[in-house]
Short mmCIF file of C-alpha atoms in Angstrom, two decimals:
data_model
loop_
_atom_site.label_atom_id
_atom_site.label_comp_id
_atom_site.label_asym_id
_atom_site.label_seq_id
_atom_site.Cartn_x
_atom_site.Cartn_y
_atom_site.Cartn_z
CA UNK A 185 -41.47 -35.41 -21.22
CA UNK A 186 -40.70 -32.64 -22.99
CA UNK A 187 -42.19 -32.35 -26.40
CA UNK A 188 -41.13 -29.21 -27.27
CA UNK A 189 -37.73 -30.60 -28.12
CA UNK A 190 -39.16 -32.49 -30.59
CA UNK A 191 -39.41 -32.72 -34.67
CA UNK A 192 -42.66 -34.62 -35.20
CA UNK A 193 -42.34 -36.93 -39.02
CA UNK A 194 -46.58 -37.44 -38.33
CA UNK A 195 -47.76 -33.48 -37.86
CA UNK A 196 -45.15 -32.97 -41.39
CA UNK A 197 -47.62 -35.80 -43.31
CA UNK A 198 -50.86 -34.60 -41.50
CA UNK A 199 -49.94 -31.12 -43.13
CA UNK A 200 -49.29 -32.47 -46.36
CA UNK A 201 -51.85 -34.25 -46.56
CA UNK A 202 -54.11 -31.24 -45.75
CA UNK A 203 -52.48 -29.46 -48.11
CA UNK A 204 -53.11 -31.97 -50.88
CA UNK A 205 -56.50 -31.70 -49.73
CA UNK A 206 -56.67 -27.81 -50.78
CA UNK A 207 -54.78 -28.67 -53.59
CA UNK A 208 -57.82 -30.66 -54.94
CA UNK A 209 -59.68 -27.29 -55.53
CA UNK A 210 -57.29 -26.78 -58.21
CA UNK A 211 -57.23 -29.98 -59.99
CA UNK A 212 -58.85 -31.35 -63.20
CA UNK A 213 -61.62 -33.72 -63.04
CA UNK A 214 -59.09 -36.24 -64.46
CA UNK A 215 -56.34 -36.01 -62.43
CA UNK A 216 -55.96 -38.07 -59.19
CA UNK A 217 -54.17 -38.10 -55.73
CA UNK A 218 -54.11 -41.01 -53.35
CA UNK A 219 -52.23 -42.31 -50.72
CA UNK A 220 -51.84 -44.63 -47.55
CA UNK A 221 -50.02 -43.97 -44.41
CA UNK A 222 -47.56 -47.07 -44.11
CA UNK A 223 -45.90 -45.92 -41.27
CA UNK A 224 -47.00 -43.48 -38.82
CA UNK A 225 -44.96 -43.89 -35.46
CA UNK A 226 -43.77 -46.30 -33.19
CA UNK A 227 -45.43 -45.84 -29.91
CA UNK A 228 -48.50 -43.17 -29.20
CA UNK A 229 -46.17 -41.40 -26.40
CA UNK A 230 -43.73 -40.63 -28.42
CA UNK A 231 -43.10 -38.21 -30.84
CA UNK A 232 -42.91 -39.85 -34.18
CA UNK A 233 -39.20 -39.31 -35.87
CA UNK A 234 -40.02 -40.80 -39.25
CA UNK A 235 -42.89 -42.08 -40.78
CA UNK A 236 -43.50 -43.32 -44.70
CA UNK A 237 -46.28 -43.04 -46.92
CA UNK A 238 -47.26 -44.29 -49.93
CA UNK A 239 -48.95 -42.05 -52.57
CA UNK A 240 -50.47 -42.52 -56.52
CA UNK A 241 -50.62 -39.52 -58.89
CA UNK A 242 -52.52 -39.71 -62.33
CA UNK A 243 -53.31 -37.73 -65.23
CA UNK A 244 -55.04 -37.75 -68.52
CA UNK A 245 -51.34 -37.80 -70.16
CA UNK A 246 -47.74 -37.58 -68.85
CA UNK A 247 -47.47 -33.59 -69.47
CA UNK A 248 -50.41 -32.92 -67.14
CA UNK A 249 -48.71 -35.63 -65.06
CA UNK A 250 -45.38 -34.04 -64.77
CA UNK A 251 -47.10 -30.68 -63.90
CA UNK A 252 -49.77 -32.44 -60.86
CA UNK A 253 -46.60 -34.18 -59.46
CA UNK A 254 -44.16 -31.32 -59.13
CA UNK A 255 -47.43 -29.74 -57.26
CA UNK A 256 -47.47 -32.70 -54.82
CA UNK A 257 -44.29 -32.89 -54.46
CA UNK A 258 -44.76 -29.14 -52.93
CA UNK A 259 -47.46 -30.13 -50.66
CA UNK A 260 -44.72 -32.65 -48.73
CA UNK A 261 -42.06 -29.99 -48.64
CA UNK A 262 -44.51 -27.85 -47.46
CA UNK A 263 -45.14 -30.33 -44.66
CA UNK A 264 -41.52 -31.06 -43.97
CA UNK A 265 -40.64 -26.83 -43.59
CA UNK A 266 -43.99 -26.32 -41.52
CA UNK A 267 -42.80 -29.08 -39.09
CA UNK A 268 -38.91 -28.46 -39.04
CA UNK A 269 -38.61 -31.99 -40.14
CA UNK A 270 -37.06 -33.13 -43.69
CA UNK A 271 -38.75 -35.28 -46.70
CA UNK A 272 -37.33 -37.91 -48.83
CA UNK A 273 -39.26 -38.82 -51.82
CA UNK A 274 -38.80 -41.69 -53.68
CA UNK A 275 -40.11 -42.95 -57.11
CA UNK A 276 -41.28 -46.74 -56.91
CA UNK A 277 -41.46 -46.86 -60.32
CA UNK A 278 -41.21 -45.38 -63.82
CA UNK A 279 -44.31 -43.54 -64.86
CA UNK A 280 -47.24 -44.84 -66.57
CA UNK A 281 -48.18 -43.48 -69.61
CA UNK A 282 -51.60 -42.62 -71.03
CA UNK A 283 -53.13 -45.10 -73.42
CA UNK A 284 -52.97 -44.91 -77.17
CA UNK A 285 -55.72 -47.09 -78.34
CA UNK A 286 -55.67 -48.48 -82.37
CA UNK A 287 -58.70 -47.30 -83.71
CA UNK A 288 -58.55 -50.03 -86.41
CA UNK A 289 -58.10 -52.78 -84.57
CA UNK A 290 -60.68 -51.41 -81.83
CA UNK A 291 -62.97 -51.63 -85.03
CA UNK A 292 -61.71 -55.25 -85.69
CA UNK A 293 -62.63 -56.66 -82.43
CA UNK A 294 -65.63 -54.78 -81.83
CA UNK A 295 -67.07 -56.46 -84.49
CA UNK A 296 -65.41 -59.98 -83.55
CA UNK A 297 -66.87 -59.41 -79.94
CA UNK A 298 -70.30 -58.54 -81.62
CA UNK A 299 -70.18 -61.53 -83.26
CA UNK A 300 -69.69 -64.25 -80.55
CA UNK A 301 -72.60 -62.11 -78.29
CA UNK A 302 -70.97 -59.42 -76.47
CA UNK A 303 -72.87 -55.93 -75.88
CA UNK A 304 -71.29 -52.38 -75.73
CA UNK A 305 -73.25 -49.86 -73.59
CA UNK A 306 -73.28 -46.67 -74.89
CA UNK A 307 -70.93 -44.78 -72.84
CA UNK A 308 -71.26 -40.80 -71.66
CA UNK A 309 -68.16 -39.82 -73.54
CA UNK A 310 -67.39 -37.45 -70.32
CA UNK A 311 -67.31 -40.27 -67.70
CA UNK A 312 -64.89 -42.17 -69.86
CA UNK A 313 -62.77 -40.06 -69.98
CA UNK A 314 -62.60 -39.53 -66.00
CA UNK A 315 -62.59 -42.81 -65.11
CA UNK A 316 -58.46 -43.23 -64.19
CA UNK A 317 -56.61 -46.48 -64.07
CA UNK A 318 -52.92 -47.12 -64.36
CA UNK A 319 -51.27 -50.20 -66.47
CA UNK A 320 -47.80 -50.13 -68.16
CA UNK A 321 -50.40 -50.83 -71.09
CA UNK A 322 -49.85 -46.95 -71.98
CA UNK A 323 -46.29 -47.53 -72.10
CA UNK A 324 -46.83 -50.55 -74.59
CA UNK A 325 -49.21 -48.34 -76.74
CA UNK A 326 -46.43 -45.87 -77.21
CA UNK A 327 -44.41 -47.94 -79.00
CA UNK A 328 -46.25 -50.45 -81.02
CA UNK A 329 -49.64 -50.24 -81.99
CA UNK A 330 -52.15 -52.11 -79.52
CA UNK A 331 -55.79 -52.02 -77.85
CA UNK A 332 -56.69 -52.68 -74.31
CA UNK A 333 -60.59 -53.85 -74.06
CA UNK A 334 -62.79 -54.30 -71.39
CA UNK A 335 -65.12 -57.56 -70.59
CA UNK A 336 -68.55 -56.44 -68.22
CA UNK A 337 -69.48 -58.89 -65.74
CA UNK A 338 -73.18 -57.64 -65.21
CA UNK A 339 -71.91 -56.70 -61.91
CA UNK A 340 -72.89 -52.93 -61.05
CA UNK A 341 -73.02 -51.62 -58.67
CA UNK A 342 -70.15 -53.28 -57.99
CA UNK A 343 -66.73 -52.03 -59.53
CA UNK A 344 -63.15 -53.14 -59.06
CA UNK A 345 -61.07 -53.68 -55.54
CA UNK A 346 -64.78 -54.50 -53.74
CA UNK A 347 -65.47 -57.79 -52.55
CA UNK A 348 -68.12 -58.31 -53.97
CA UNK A 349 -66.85 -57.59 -57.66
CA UNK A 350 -64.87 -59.97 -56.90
CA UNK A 351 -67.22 -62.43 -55.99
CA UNK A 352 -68.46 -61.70 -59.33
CA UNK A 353 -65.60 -63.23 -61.05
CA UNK A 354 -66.15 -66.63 -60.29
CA UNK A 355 -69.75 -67.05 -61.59
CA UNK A 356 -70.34 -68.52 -65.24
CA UNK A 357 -70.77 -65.12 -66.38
CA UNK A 358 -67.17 -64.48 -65.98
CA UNK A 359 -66.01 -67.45 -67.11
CA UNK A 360 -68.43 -66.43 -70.35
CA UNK A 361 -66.92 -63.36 -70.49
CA UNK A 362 -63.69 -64.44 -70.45
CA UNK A 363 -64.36 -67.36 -73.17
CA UNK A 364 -65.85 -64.87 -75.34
CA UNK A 365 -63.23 -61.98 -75.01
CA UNK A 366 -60.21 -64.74 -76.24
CA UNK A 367 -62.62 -65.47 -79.25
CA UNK A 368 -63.08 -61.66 -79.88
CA UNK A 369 -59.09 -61.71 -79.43
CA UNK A 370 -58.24 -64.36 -81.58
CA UNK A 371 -60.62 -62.87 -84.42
CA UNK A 372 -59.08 -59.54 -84.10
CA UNK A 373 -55.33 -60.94 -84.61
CA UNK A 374 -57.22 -63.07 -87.73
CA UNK A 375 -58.55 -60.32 -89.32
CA UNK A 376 -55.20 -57.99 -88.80
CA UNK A 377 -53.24 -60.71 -90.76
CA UNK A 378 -55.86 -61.15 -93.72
CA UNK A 379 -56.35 -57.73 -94.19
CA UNK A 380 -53.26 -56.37 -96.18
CA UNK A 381 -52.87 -52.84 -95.67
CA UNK A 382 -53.48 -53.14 -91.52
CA UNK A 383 -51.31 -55.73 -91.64
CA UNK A 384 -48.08 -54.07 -93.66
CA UNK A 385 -49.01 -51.13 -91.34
CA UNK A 386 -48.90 -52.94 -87.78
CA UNK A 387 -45.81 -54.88 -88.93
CA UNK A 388 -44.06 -51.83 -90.43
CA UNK A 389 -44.62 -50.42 -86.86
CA UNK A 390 -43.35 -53.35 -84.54
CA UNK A 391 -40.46 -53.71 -87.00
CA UNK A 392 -39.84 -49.42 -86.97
CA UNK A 393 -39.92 -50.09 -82.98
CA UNK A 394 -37.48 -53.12 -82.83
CA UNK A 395 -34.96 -50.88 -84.85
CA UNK A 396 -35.45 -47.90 -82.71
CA UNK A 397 -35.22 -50.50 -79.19
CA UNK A 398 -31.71 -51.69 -80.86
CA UNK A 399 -30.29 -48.56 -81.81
CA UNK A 400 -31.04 -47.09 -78.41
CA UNK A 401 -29.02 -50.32 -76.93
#
């Protein structure tokens, strides 16, 4: 009845969303912002007093991360003082980092996927590196070293979180995908142990990280 009383938790999003929007003028072609609305009011009469959101933001590395956040972060304050309203934010979990991929052993099991049939399309070095993900792989690769490959289905133009790439994951060309990828695997983790100076070099690492893990504790 009378709305002008009222601090309004949706019209604080709506403007930080819009602000993230302008933001994207200013971003690098590998950084990303994306969220969902998980709550957005109770009832359409009424003003909504809190709503909560759920947002992703990724980078090519964590320093480019740090700096992309702190500029979100200002596009839902921005919201909050535009609206008289207030903002919580709250991490849902520690940050990914970017991926540190063994060239060596991304040699090894090229070659061991080569072997039992798989193809590698050659790749425009400029999409790959704007194509964006997020794994706690990254965080792995900081500390020992590892590789992180990826099996094609044949399924373009059908990528990842679409129905019907998933649809494509139950045919026998997944399943010969996935039979081949453990044999690639398994030849990779062969070769690392037969061949001396990788493996005194993977297993000074792993041990040099164990230490490090134990004197942190």
């Amino acid at each position: 009845m009378f709305p002008e009383n009222g601090l309004n938790a949706l019209d604080a999003l709506t403007t930080a969303q819009v602000s993230l929007g302008l933001l994207r003028q200013q971003m690098r072609s590998t950084d990303r912002v994306h969220g969902v609305v998980r709550h957005g009011g109770d009832a359409p009469h009424v003003i909504p007093h809190q709503v909560t959101a759920e947002y992703m933001v990724r980078a090519a590395d964590m320093g480019e991360l740090h700096a992309l956040e702190a500029r979100v972060r200002d596009c839902f304050q921005a919201g909050a003082l535009a609206s008289g309203t207030s903002v919580k934010l709250r991490p849902y979990h520690p940050p990914y980092a970017e991926q540190r991929q063994d060239a060596e052993l991304l040699a090894l099991y090229k070659a061991n996927a080569i072997a039992v049939g798989r193809t590698f399309p050659d790749l425009d070095p400029s999409l790959v590196r704007r194509a964006a993900g997020a794994s706690d792989f990254g965080n792995v690769s900081h500390v020992i070293p590892a590789i992180q490959p990826s099996l094609g289905l044949d399924s373009f133009p059908a990528v990842p979180h679409q129905a019907d790439f998933a649809a494509h994951t139950v045919t026998p060309v997944a399943d010969r995908a996935i039979r081949e990828g453990a044999a690639a695997l398994a030849g990779t983790a062969v070769d690392a142990a037969l061949v001396p100076e990788l493996r005194a070099r993977l297993t000074a690492a792993s041990f040099s990280s164990a230490a490090a893990r134990a004197a942190a504790r």
